[in-house]
């Protein structure tokens, strides 16, 4: 039968559901835990539409209050969970929204732009089988867990298997097939031959990338990944007919089939690009004279049938450096970074020469020299004559082996790839074969010049390569302990500078300041702050607004449902974590009080039914919790009662001594309760009640979660040194004495009903970003520093200063921000000089050297976080002209057009003394260009 409102058909006709939502959740959670404990290569996972899966999650978690802050759910979905309406059981599993309807062949294809956790989720085979048994539906989308990487192995689910377009040379028909990139060539033969109904011994399959024969694929155990086969590329099926093969493709000008001269670089680990491609389409062979017995030389001899290759340095071809790079499936991030690097003059000069003596095949931190060889090979092809587009298949294959995080066909970050390439090239070219152990020394008050020189010499003793020579600088790092003021100074190398983009957009925030010692009434303050600032900046602005004294401090807390939800004690937490509908309180204390170890939280409950027994009647939370600090070592009920009385004292109502009114105004017969001789002073009442064995208030000691409580009695002993949480039952008696209105209606951070003036992000200069990078700031709670004097981890303040700049200076503009609460991209326009970038005022080491730089390349990112597109601008120094590299498309561009809000990574080179460059641009802190 059909379950009402769910669309779920029970096969056995039973009228009851197979399990309750809670039981379903428990069973699936248990299966998931077992699967996680037994993860290994080859395990099957299943792709499930997140649209269906999130509806199932809502169904099984309704009423539990779980995962409301989880990124599984949008804000509207969270509201549904919080609401009282019953969530219906979802219908059959439906993956139709993530599957391509027109999938060719027998293999279902996923849409290529899917994002995990957004469009789909991955569940283990056991979980899928259980869900499928309960809900039916589909289609099933199994995916294997594969191992990626040679040096650092990662297990990952192959969501997108390798799709190949195989062309049957007999009838030119095309069929799309899918196999794992880990599948062998033998498996490829079996699948193709079965599909076409031919005998395997009569079939030949060619690597037919870009519709040209590259190599015959021998039926072996070699994997498709090792052969650098790419997503959606062609393979050609040749079938033997009467002793001849059917292929009539790729004939050269003589009518013969093209010889197997790889258009792509040879897959030997030691060849450099297979020679620069010349205008006639032939290629030059060259190789390194590597020492016999090395891993590279042995593989070379195996791959080249012991042929002798002669290596010759090459020169840049006529109009070289203008070749584009083919996009191999979301590889624009790689193409952008490569074009910037291959247009770096020192790297071009180096890799066009004989650098075989510097290949380090023994460095355990390197890639056995293979990354440097692959990069050099690619650079040579790009700088050979002609503008033929290059397909970097071999280089991408090396990346997949040594940096599996960049494997597959998802979009990645060009700066992250750049960091990996620079570090990998350094280790592959490190001239130091045996790194000495060097013990670091503290500065101990020595001159900066002495310490910096010592640190640099120690660094060079272990790291000596082209990358260090050209790309590495040194900065000074100063840490100060907030407790003992211990200062630690170190000098560290850097390869690039990641600069924050300070925001000029502001937001209005209302915070209520509450005295924690009863010295004054609560008071809300509305502040305007830069949107991307942190809690430290909010406290500083609030302190100025409320005239905070030097011996006072503020403690921020978020109040939710009349309880303290959390304390905002992480000073580096971004303000973006505070939402407009949050309610924030700042508790104000003297620093002496704040040093006390016992924190008292007071939560108010209103008894809707007033009874003689305070334990009966319905209680409802209300008002703003108050927080006090207690200094006593031993606490009892009287101490708590007095603390509550003290903190509530500003809320006492005025007592009317007579009700005579003159001209509609109350006469002078008004006094404070504590000063009236006709009314017993409130303090005296409390003291008398306490002395008679009764406390002034109905107080209850709560557990840590506030879920249970017990009455507080006069002589009850209460543990100190840890937070104490109490409930105060507010009765008519308290309401007559205290004005509770000050505790009610705590304002939101920003009332959505009121439209504040919106501010736009203004353009900022590169110098502004650099100054933000060099600004002193506290370390985060996850990045604590171990103070050698305190012998404890401390949240120290950190200050960076530039000490020595490299020949090639790379700036990374941090446009992408990720937090627990949001993901964001900043499209702020950063103005930067193209010529005469003068950094002299930012360099502490006054050695007299000029610090002038000229821009020569930019990596750009267009679009949003979900993907976007990368391109590059690069300058051909010899031509003094800029070009735009958009994958395979290369075109000239005016220098005035290269400054855009897409600029992501900037590449500068030092201007040598006496060198002529373009017109000077003004520099300095206030420069805008």
Short mmCIF file of C-alpha atoms in Angstrom, two decimals, residues 330-805:
data_model
loop_
_atom_site.label_atom_id
_atom_site.label_comp_id
_atom_site.label_asym_id
_atom_site.label_seq_id
_atom_site.Cartn_x
_atom_site.Cartn_y
_atom_site.Cartn_z
CA UNK A 330 39.11 21.94 -15.46
CA UNK A 331 42.90 22.38 -15.71
CA UNK A 332 42.79 26.14 -16.30
CA UNK A 333 44.15 26.58 -12.73
CA UNK A 334 47.22 24.56 -13.74
CA UNK A 335 47.61 26.33 -17.09
CA UNK A 336 47.50 29.74 -15.40
CA UNK A 337 50.21 28.87 -12.86
CA UNK A 338 52.42 27.21 -15.49
CA UNK A 339 52.27 30.21 -17.84
CA UNK A 340 53.32 32.52 -15.00
CA UNK A 341 56.26 30.26 -14.08
CA UNK A 342 57.47 29.61 -17.62
CA UNK A 343 57.56 33.37 -18.19
CA UNK A 344 59.76 33.94 -15.13
CA UNK A 345 63.11 35.01 -16.71
CA UNK A 346 65.49 33.23 -14.28
CA UNK A 347 63.53 29.96 -14.63
CA UNK A 348 63.49 30.22 -18.42
CA UNK A 349 67.23 30.78 -18.56
CA UNK A 350 67.89 27.90 -16.17
CA UNK A 351 65.67 25.24 -17.75
CA UNK A 352 66.86 26.01 -21.29
CA UNK A 353 70.40 25.13 -20.19
CA UNK A 354 71.91 21.84 -19.07
CA UNK A 355 70.79 21.40 -15.46
CA UNK A 356 71.32 17.63 -15.33
CA UNK A 357 74.04 17.92 -12.68
CA UNK A 358 71.57 19.55 -10.28
CA UNK A 359 68.85 16.90 -10.45
CA UNK A 360 68.57 15.40 -6.95
CA UNK A 361 67.19 11.87 -7.26
CA UNK A 362 67.90 10.93 -3.65
CA UNK A 363 66.08 13.66 -1.74
CA UNK A 364 63.35 11.96 0.34
CA UNK A 365 61.42 15.25 0.37
CA UNK A 366 61.50 15.50 -3.43
CA UNK A 367 60.00 13.60 -6.33
CA UNK A 368 63.20 11.83 -7.42
CA UNK A 369 63.85 14.62 -9.91
CA UNK A 370 60.82 13.70 -12.00
CA UNK A 371 58.86 16.89 -11.31
CA UNK A 372 61.81 19.10 -12.31
CA UNK A 373 62.30 17.04 -15.48
CA UNK A 374 58.62 17.20 -16.40
CA UNK A 375 58.52 20.95 -15.79
CA UNK A 376 61.71 21.54 -17.76
CA UNK A 377 60.35 19.39 -20.56
CA UNK A 378 57.14 21.41 -20.71
CA UNK A 379 58.95 24.76 -20.52
CA UNK A 380 61.15 23.79 -23.46
CA UNK A 381 58.16 22.92 -25.61
CA UNK A 382 56.49 26.22 -24.75
CA UNK A 383 59.63 28.18 -25.63
CA UNK A 384 60.35 26.34 -28.86
CA UNK A 385 59.47 28.17 -32.05
CA UNK A 386 55.89 28.29 -33.18
CA UNK A 387 52.62 28.93 -31.41
CA UNK A 388 51.23 25.39 -31.47
CA UNK A 389 49.03 24.63 -28.47
CA UNK A 390 50.63 22.12 -26.09
CA UNK A 391 48.64 19.44 -24.26
CA UNK A 392 50.37 19.02 -20.86
CA UNK A 393 49.25 15.41 -20.39
CA UNK A 394 52.58 14.10 -19.10
CA UNK A 395 52.92 16.97 -16.63
CA UNK A 396 49.39 16.45 -15.33
CA UNK A 397 50.21 12.77 -14.89
CA UNK A 398 53.20 13.68 -12.73
CA UNK A 399 50.98 15.92 -10.63
CA UNK A 400 48.52 13.10 -10.06
CA UNK A 401 51.37 10.85 -8.92
CA UNK A 402 53.13 13.28 -6.60
CA UNK A 403 50.28 15.59 -5.57
CA UNK A 404 47.06 13.53 -5.63
CA UNK A 405 45.13 16.51 -4.28
CA UNK A 406 45.35 17.94 -7.82
CA UNK A 407 44.27 14.74 -9.56
CA UNK A 408 40.88 14.24 -11.14
CA UNK A 409 38.90 16.84 -13.01
CA UNK A 410 37.73 19.25 -10.35
CA UNK A 411 38.72 22.90 -10.26
CA UNK A 412 41.59 23.68 -7.89
CA UNK A 413 43.39 26.74 -6.57
CA UNK A 414 46.18 28.09 -8.81
CA UNK A 415 48.05 29.49 -5.81
CA UNK A 416 48.01 26.14 -4.00
CA UNK A 417 49.41 24.50 -7.12
CA UNK A 418 52.04 27.24 -7.41
CA UNK A 419 53.13 26.64 -3.81
CA UNK A 420 53.46 22.91 -4.49
CA UNK A 421 55.42 23.46 -7.72
CA UNK A 422 57.90 25.89 -6.19
CA UNK A 423 58.48 23.63 -3.21
CA UNK A 424 58.69 20.50 -5.39
CA UNK A 425 61.10 22.10 -7.86
CA UNK A 426 63.27 23.23 -4.96
CA UNK A 427 63.50 19.74 -3.48
CA UNK A 428 64.15 18.13 -6.89
CA UNK A 429 66.93 20.64 -7.59
CA UNK A 430 68.36 20.87 -4.07
CA UNK A 431 72.14 20.83 -4.35
CA UNK A 432 72.43 19.61 -0.74
CA UNK A 433 72.47 15.82 -0.84
CA UNK A 434 72.95 15.27 2.89
CA UNK A 435 71.19 17.83 5.05
CA UNK A 436 73.08 18.57 8.29
CA UNK A 437 71.25 18.75 11.61
CA UNK A 438 71.30 22.31 12.93
CA UNK A 439 69.92 23.24 16.33
CA UNK A 440 68.10 26.56 16.33
CA UNK A 441 69.17 29.19 18.85
CA UNK A 442 67.08 31.86 20.49
CA UNK A 443 67.88 35.47 19.72
CA UNK A 444 68.68 36.20 23.41
CA UNK A 445 68.90 39.93 22.81
CA UNK A 446 71.52 39.69 20.07
CA UNK A 447 71.46 42.25 17.23
CA UNK A 448 68.95 41.48 14.49
CA UNK A 449 71.66 41.52 11.81
CA UNK A 450 73.59 38.78 13.60
CA UNK A 451 70.56 36.57 14.21
CA UNK A 452 69.21 37.04 10.66
CA UNK A 453 72.56 36.17 9.09
CA UNK A 454 72.87 33.08 11.29
CA UNK A 455 69.34 31.88 10.39
CA UNK A 456 69.93 32.41 6.66
CA UNK A 457 73.24 30.53 6.72
CA UNK A 458 71.56 27.66 8.57
CA UNK A 459 68.75 27.62 6.01
CA UNK A 460 71.18 27.63 3.07
CA UNK A 461 73.16 24.79 4.64
CA UNK A 462 70.11 22.56 4.14
CA UNK A 463 68.42 24.27 1.18
CA UNK A 464 70.41 25.33 -1.86
CA UNK A 465 68.65 25.42 -5.22
CA UNK A 466 67.62 27.70 -8.05
CA UNK A 467 64.32 28.34 -6.23
CA UNK A 468 66.14 29.47 -3.08
CA UNK A 469 68.49 31.62 -5.17
CA UNK A 470 65.67 33.37 -6.98
CA UNK A 471 62.37 33.06 -5.09
CA UNK A 472 63.10 32.95 -1.37
CA UNK A 473 63.31 35.91 0.97
CA UNK A 474 63.39 36.28 4.74
CA UNK A 475 61.10 37.90 7.27
CA UNK A 476 61.42 38.66 10.95
CA UNK A 477 58.83 37.13 13.29
CA UNK A 478 58.36 38.61 16.77
CA UNK A 479 56.25 36.82 19.38
CA UNK A 480 55.36 38.38 22.73
CA UNK A 481 53.91 36.38 25.61
CA UNK A 482 50.80 38.13 27.03
CA UNK A 483 51.55 36.84 30.55
CA UNK A 484 55.29 37.19 31.18
CA UNK A 485 56.14 39.51 28.21
CA UNK A 486 58.80 37.09 26.99
CA UNK A 487 59.94 38.15 23.49
CA UNK A 488 60.96 35.57 20.91
CA UNK A 489 62.50 36.69 17.61
CA UNK A 490 63.10 34.35 14.67
CA UNK A 491 64.02 34.92 11.04
CA UNK A 492 62.21 32.60 8.65
CA UNK A 493 62.38 32.09 4.86
CA UNK A 494 59.38 32.71 2.61
CA UNK A 495 58.61 31.84 -1.02
CA UNK A 496 55.60 34.12 -1.47
CA UNK A 497 53.58 36.56 0.64
CA UNK A 498 49.88 35.83 1.22
CA UNK A 499 48.26 39.22 1.73
CA UNK A 500 44.82 39.79 3.28
CA UNK A 501 42.40 42.12 1.51
CA UNK A 502 41.21 44.62 4.14
CA UNK A 503 37.55 45.43 3.70
CA UNK A 504 36.14 48.94 3.57
CA UNK A 505 32.56 47.68 3.89
CA UNK A 506 31.03 48.46 7.29
CA UNK A 507 28.26 46.95 9.37
CA UNK A 508 26.19 48.35 12.21
CA UNK A 509 26.23 46.33 15.45
CA UNK A 510 24.28 46.88 18.68
CA UNK A 511 25.76 45.41 21.87
CA UNK A 512 24.37 45.84 25.39
CA UNK A 513 26.89 46.62 28.14
CA UNK A 514 25.95 45.17 31.54
CA UNK A 515 27.82 45.86 34.76
CA UNK A 516 28.93 42.64 36.38
CA UNK A 517 29.33 44.26 39.81
CA UNK A 518 26.07 46.21 40.09
CA UNK A 519 27.59 49.65 39.51
CA UNK A 520 25.17 50.74 36.81
CA UNK A 521 22.21 49.97 34.57
CA UNK A 522 22.46 47.99 31.30
CA UNK A 523 23.03 50.25 28.30
CA UNK A 524 22.91 49.36 24.57
CA UNK A 525 25.54 50.86 22.22
CA UNK A 526 25.34 50.89 18.43
CA UNK A 527 28.70 50.79 16.68
CA UNK A 528 29.86 50.92 13.07
CA UNK A 529 32.78 48.62 12.29
CA UNK A 530 34.64 47.36 9.24
CA UNK A 531 32.86 44.16 8.24
CA UNK A 532 35.91 41.86 8.16
CA UNK A 533 37.26 42.80 11.59
CA UNK A 534 37.40 40.47 14.59
CA UNK A 535 36.14 40.28 18.19
CA UNK A 536 39.20 42.19 19.41
CA UNK A 537 38.21 45.18 17.27
CA UNK A 538 34.60 45.02 18.51
CA UNK A 539 35.76 45.08 22.14
CA UNK A 540 38.09 48.00 21.44
CA UNK A 541 35.32 50.04 19.74
CA UNK A 542 32.85 49.18 22.49
CA UNK A 543 35.37 50.18 25.17
CA UNK A 544 35.74 53.59 23.55
CA UNK A 545 31.96 54.03 23.25
CA UNK A 546 31.22 53.18 26.90
CA UNK A 547 34.28 55.06 28.27
CA UNK A 548 35.90 51.92 29.63
CA UNK A 549 38.53 52.74 32.24
CA UNK A 550 42.08 51.44 32.10
CA UNK A 551 41.44 49.13 35.07
CA UNK A 552 38.29 47.64 33.51
CA UNK A 553 37.65 44.92 30.95
CA UNK A 554 34.78 43.61 28.84
CA UNK A 555 33.68 40.02 28.31
CA UNK A 556 31.35 39.31 25.36
CA UNK A 557 28.70 36.62 25.32
CA UNK A 558 25.91 35.54 22.98
CA UNK A 559 22.50 35.17 24.64
CA UNK A 560 19.97 32.76 23.16
CA UNK A 561 16.60 31.89 24.70
CA UNK A 562 17.53 33.85 27.86
CA UNK A 563 20.64 31.72 28.46
CA UNK A 564 24.29 32.32 27.66
CA UNK A 565 24.85 30.32 24.49
CA UNK A 566 28.59 30.96 24.28
CA UNK A 567 31.34 33.34 25.39
CA UNK A 568 33.16 35.20 22.62
CA UNK A 569 36.59 34.75 24.17
CA UNK A 570 38.52 34.10 20.96
CA UNK A 571 39.79 37.59 20.14
CA UNK A 572 40.72 36.62 16.58
CA UNK A 573 37.24 35.23 15.74
CA UNK A 574 35.84 37.15 12.75
CA UNK A 575 32.78 39.34 13.21
CA UNK A 576 31.11 37.36 10.44
CA UNK A 577 30.41 34.66 13.05
CA UNK A 578 27.98 37.10 14.70
CA UNK A 579 24.70 37.20 12.80
CA UNK A 580 22.35 40.17 12.64
CA UNK A 581 19.65 38.42 14.67
CA UNK A 582 22.05 37.38 17.44
CA UNK A 583 21.89 39.10 20.83
CA UNK A 584 25.25 40.09 22.27
CA UNK A 585 26.00 41.24 25.83
CA UNK A 586 29.25 42.77 27.05
CA UNK A 587 29.78 42.22 30.78
CA UNK A 588 31.83 45.00 32.36
CA UNK A 589 34.15 44.34 35.31
CA UNK A 590 37.17 45.70 37.04
CA UNK A 591 40.26 43.75 36.01
CA UNK A 592 40.72 42.78 39.64
CA UNK A 593 37.30 41.09 39.68
CA UNK A 594 37.83 39.44 36.30
CA UNK A 595 40.89 37.71 37.77
CA UNK A 596 38.68 35.78 40.22
CA UNK A 597 38.33 32.15 39.24
CA UNK A 598 34.67 31.59 40.11
CA UNK A 599 32.16 32.84 37.54
CA UNK A 600 28.51 33.08 38.57
CA UNK A 601 25.78 32.96 35.92
CA UNK A 602 22.31 34.11 37.00
CA UNK A 603 19.34 32.99 34.88
CA UNK A 604 15.84 34.35 35.58
CA UNK A 605 12.61 32.37 35.72
CA UNK A 606 9.15 33.81 36.03
CA UNK A 607 6.55 31.86 37.96
CA UNK A 608 3.38 32.22 35.95
CA UNK A 609 1.39 30.66 38.80
CA UNK A 610 2.28 32.15 42.13
CA UNK A 611 2.10 29.52 44.88
CA UNK A 612 3.35 29.28 48.39
CA UNK A 613 5.64 26.43 47.34
CA UNK A 614 8.33 27.80 45.03
CA UNK A 615 8.90 24.33 43.59
CA UNK A 616 5.40 24.24 42.12
CA UNK A 617 3.93 26.24 39.28
CA UNK A 618 5.12 26.71 35.73
CA UNK A 619 8.40 28.56 35.29
CA UNK A 620 9.44 30.36 32.14
CA UNK A 621 12.85 31.86 31.40
CA UNK A 622 12.98 35.59 30.74
CA UNK A 623 15.40 38.49 30.67
CA UNK A 624 19.13 38.82 30.17
CA UNK A 625 21.38 36.54 32.24
CA UNK A 626 23.79 38.38 34.50
CA UNK A 627 27.33 37.30 35.26
CA UNK A 628 29.42 38.08 38.34
CA UNK A 629 32.81 36.96 39.62
CA UNK A 630 33.29 35.72 43.17
CA UNK A 631 36.57 35.93 45.05
CA UNK A 632 35.81 33.75 48.07
CA UNK A 633 37.63 30.42 48.32
CA UNK A 634 34.75 28.78 50.18
CA UNK A 635 31.22 29.59 49.14
CA UNK A 636 27.82 28.96 50.71
CA UNK A 637 24.24 29.98 50.05
CA UNK A 638 24.63 33.32 51.81
CA UNK A 639 27.56 34.30 49.57
CA UNK A 640 25.52 33.57 46.44
CA UNK A 641 22.53 35.45 47.83
CA UNK A 642 24.65 38.55 48.56
CA UNK A 643 26.23 38.45 45.08
CA UNK A 644 22.77 38.37 43.49
CA UNK A 645 21.61 41.25 45.66
CA UNK A 646 24.66 43.31 44.71
CA UNK A 647 24.33 42.76 40.96
CA UNK A 648 20.60 43.58 41.04
CA UNK A 649 20.98 46.75 43.14
CA UNK A 650 20.87 49.19 40.16
CA UNK A 651 17.43 47.82 39.26
CA UNK A 652 15.77 48.86 42.55
CA UNK A 653 12.60 50.85 42.12
CA UNK A 654 12.05 54.26 43.74
CA UNK A 655 9.63 54.09 46.73
CA UNK A 656 6.77 56.63 46.94
CA UNK A 657 6.61 58.25 50.44
CA UNK A 658 3.35 60.05 49.66
CA UNK A 659 1.03 60.23 46.73
CA UNK A 660 0.44 64.00 46.72
CA UNK A 661 0.57 65.43 43.19
CA UNK A 662 1.05 69.08 42.43
CA UNK A 663 0.22 70.38 38.92
CA UNK A 664 0.21 66.79 37.67
CA UNK A 665 3.77 66.18 38.85
CA UNK A 666 4.83 63.92 41.67
CA UNK A 667 5.96 65.96 44.68
CA UNK A 668 9.34 65.75 46.33
CA UNK A 669 8.06 62.97 48.53
CA UNK A 670 10.11 60.36 46.58
CA UNK A 671 13.20 58.65 47.88
CA UNK A 672 15.21 55.56 47.21
CA UNK A 673 14.18 52.55 49.23
CA UNK A 674 17.55 52.38 50.85
CA UNK A 675 17.38 56.01 52.14
CA UNK A 676 13.75 56.33 53.35
CA UNK A 677 13.17 56.52 57.10
CA UNK A 678 9.49 55.64 56.64
CA UNK A 679 10.28 52.44 54.74
CA UNK A 680 12.52 49.71 56.06
CA UNK A 681 15.73 49.74 53.99
CA UNK A 682 15.83 46.86 51.54
CA UNK A 683 19.35 45.93 52.57
CA UNK A 684 18.22 45.66 56.18
CA UNK A 685 15.29 43.48 55.12
CA UNK A 686 17.64 41.14 53.31
CA UNK A 687 20.01 40.95 56.26
CA UNK A 688 17.20 40.25 58.68
CA UNK A 689 15.78 37.54 56.42
CA UNK A 690 19.18 35.98 56.03
CA UNK A 691 19.87 36.06 59.73
CA UNK A 692 16.56 34.38 60.41
CA UNK A 693 17.54 31.46 58.21
CA UNK A 694 15.81 32.65 55.04
CA UNK A 695 17.60 33.84 51.89
CA UNK A 696 16.46 37.01 50.11
CA UNK A 697 15.78 35.19 46.82
CA UNK A 698 14.46 31.86 45.66
CA UNK A 699 17.70 30.47 44.19
CA UNK A 700 18.40 27.07 42.61
CA UNK A 701 21.78 25.56 41.81
CA UNK A 702 21.79 24.17 38.24
CA UNK A 703 24.02 21.61 36.62
CA UNK A 704 26.39 22.56 33.82
CA UNK A 705 23.73 22.18 31.11
CA UNK A 706 21.02 23.85 33.20
CA UNK A 707 18.75 20.84 32.78
CA UNK A 708 18.30 20.05 36.49
CA UNK A 709 18.56 22.08 39.67
CA UNK A 710 18.18 21.99 43.44
CA UNK A 711 17.27 24.73 45.97
CA UNK A 712 20.11 26.74 47.48
CA UNK A 713 20.01 26.86 51.26
CA UNK A 714 21.74 29.23 53.66
CA UNK A 715 24.57 26.98 54.79
CA UNK A 716 24.86 24.91 51.62
CA UNK A 717 28.51 24.45 50.63
CA UNK A 718 29.14 25.35 46.97
CA UNK A 719 32.33 24.44 45.12
CA UNK A 720 34.40 27.41 43.95
CA UNK A 721 37.00 27.69 41.21
CA UNK A 722 34.62 26.64 38.40
CA UNK A 723 31.58 28.24 36.76
CA UNK A 724 28.41 28.27 38.86
CA UNK A 725 25.02 28.45 37.18
CA UNK A 726 21.91 29.38 39.21
CA UNK A 727 18.25 30.02 38.52
CA UNK A 728 16.51 32.95 40.26
CA UNK A 729 12.75 32.52 40.51
CA UNK A 730 11.22 35.95 39.96
CA UNK A 731 8.07 36.41 42.01
CA UNK A 732 5.77 39.33 42.72
CA UNK A 733 7.99 40.20 45.68
CA UNK A 734 11.04 40.76 43.41
CA UNK A 735 8.86 42.59 40.89
CA UNK A 736 7.78 45.11 43.54
CA UNK A 737 11.37 45.86 44.52
CA UNK A 738 13.24 45.60 41.20
CA UNK A 739 12.44 46.98 37.76
CA UNK A 740 12.88 43.94 35.49
CA UNK A 741 12.25 45.94 32.33
CA UNK A 742 15.99 46.65 32.13
CA UNK A 743 16.57 42.90 31.77
CA UNK A 744 13.96 42.43 29.06
CA UNK A 745 13.95 43.16 25.35
CA UNK A 746 17.65 42.59 24.71
CA UNK A 747 18.21 44.18 21.26
CA UNK A 748 19.43 42.24 18.25
CA UNK A 749 22.83 43.01 16.75
CA UNK A 750 21.07 44.58 13.77
CA UNK A 751 17.35 44.92 13.28
CA UNK A 752 16.51 43.65 9.82
CA UNK A 753 13.44 45.85 9.65
CA UNK A 754 15.58 48.97 9.54
CA UNK A 755 17.55 49.62 6.38
CA UNK A 756 20.99 50.95 7.16
CA UNK A 757 23.01 52.83 4.61
CA UNK A 758 24.86 50.27 2.52
CA UNK A 759 28.54 50.81 1.87
CA UNK A 760 30.35 49.53 -1.17
CA UNK A 761 33.78 47.93 -1.16
CA UNK A 762 36.26 50.52 -2.35
CA UNK A 763 39.43 49.78 -4.30
CA UNK A 764 42.48 49.23 -2.12
CA UNK A 765 46.17 49.40 -2.92
CA UNK A 766 48.71 46.62 -2.75
CA UNK A 767 50.45 48.62 -0.04
CA UNK A 768 47.31 48.57 2.11
CA UNK A 769 47.24 44.77 1.82
CA UNK A 770 50.94 44.55 2.70
CA UNK A 771 50.46 46.74 5.78
CA UNK A 772 47.59 44.52 6.93
CA UNK A 773 49.88 41.49 6.52
CA UNK A 774 52.59 43.16 8.64
CA UNK A 775 50.17 44.33 11.35
CA UNK A 776 50.56 42.93 14.86
CA UNK A 777 47.78 40.49 15.78
CA UNK A 778 47.04 37.80 18.40
CA UNK A 779 47.51 34.17 17.49
CA UNK A 780 44.39 32.07 17.18
CA UNK A 781 43.41 29.53 19.86
CA UNK A 782 44.43 26.71 17.51
CA UNK A 783 47.84 28.27 16.94
CA UNK A 784 49.07 28.82 20.49
CA UNK A 785 52.76 29.48 21.12
CA UNK A 786 54.73 27.57 23.75
CA UNK A 787 56.36 30.18 25.98
CA UNK A 788 59.74 28.86 27.20
CA UNK A 789 59.56 31.11 30.26
CA UNK A 790 56.00 30.26 31.37
CA UNK A 791 56.40 26.64 30.23
CA UNK A 792 52.85 26.82 28.85
CA UNK A 793 51.10 27.47 25.54
CA UNK A 794 50.05 31.10 25.27
CA UNK A 795 47.94 33.13 22.83
CA UNK A 796 50.84 35.41 22.01
CA UNK A 797 50.82 38.46 19.76
CA UNK A 798 52.71 38.10 16.49
CA UNK A 799 54.36 40.77 14.36
CA UNK A 800 55.95 40.15 10.95
CA UNK A 801 58.52 42.39 9.28
CA UNK A 802 60.23 42.01 5.92
CA UNK A 803 63.99 41.54 6.29
CA UNK A 804 65.33 40.38 2.92
CA UNK A 805 63.51 40.30 -0.42
#
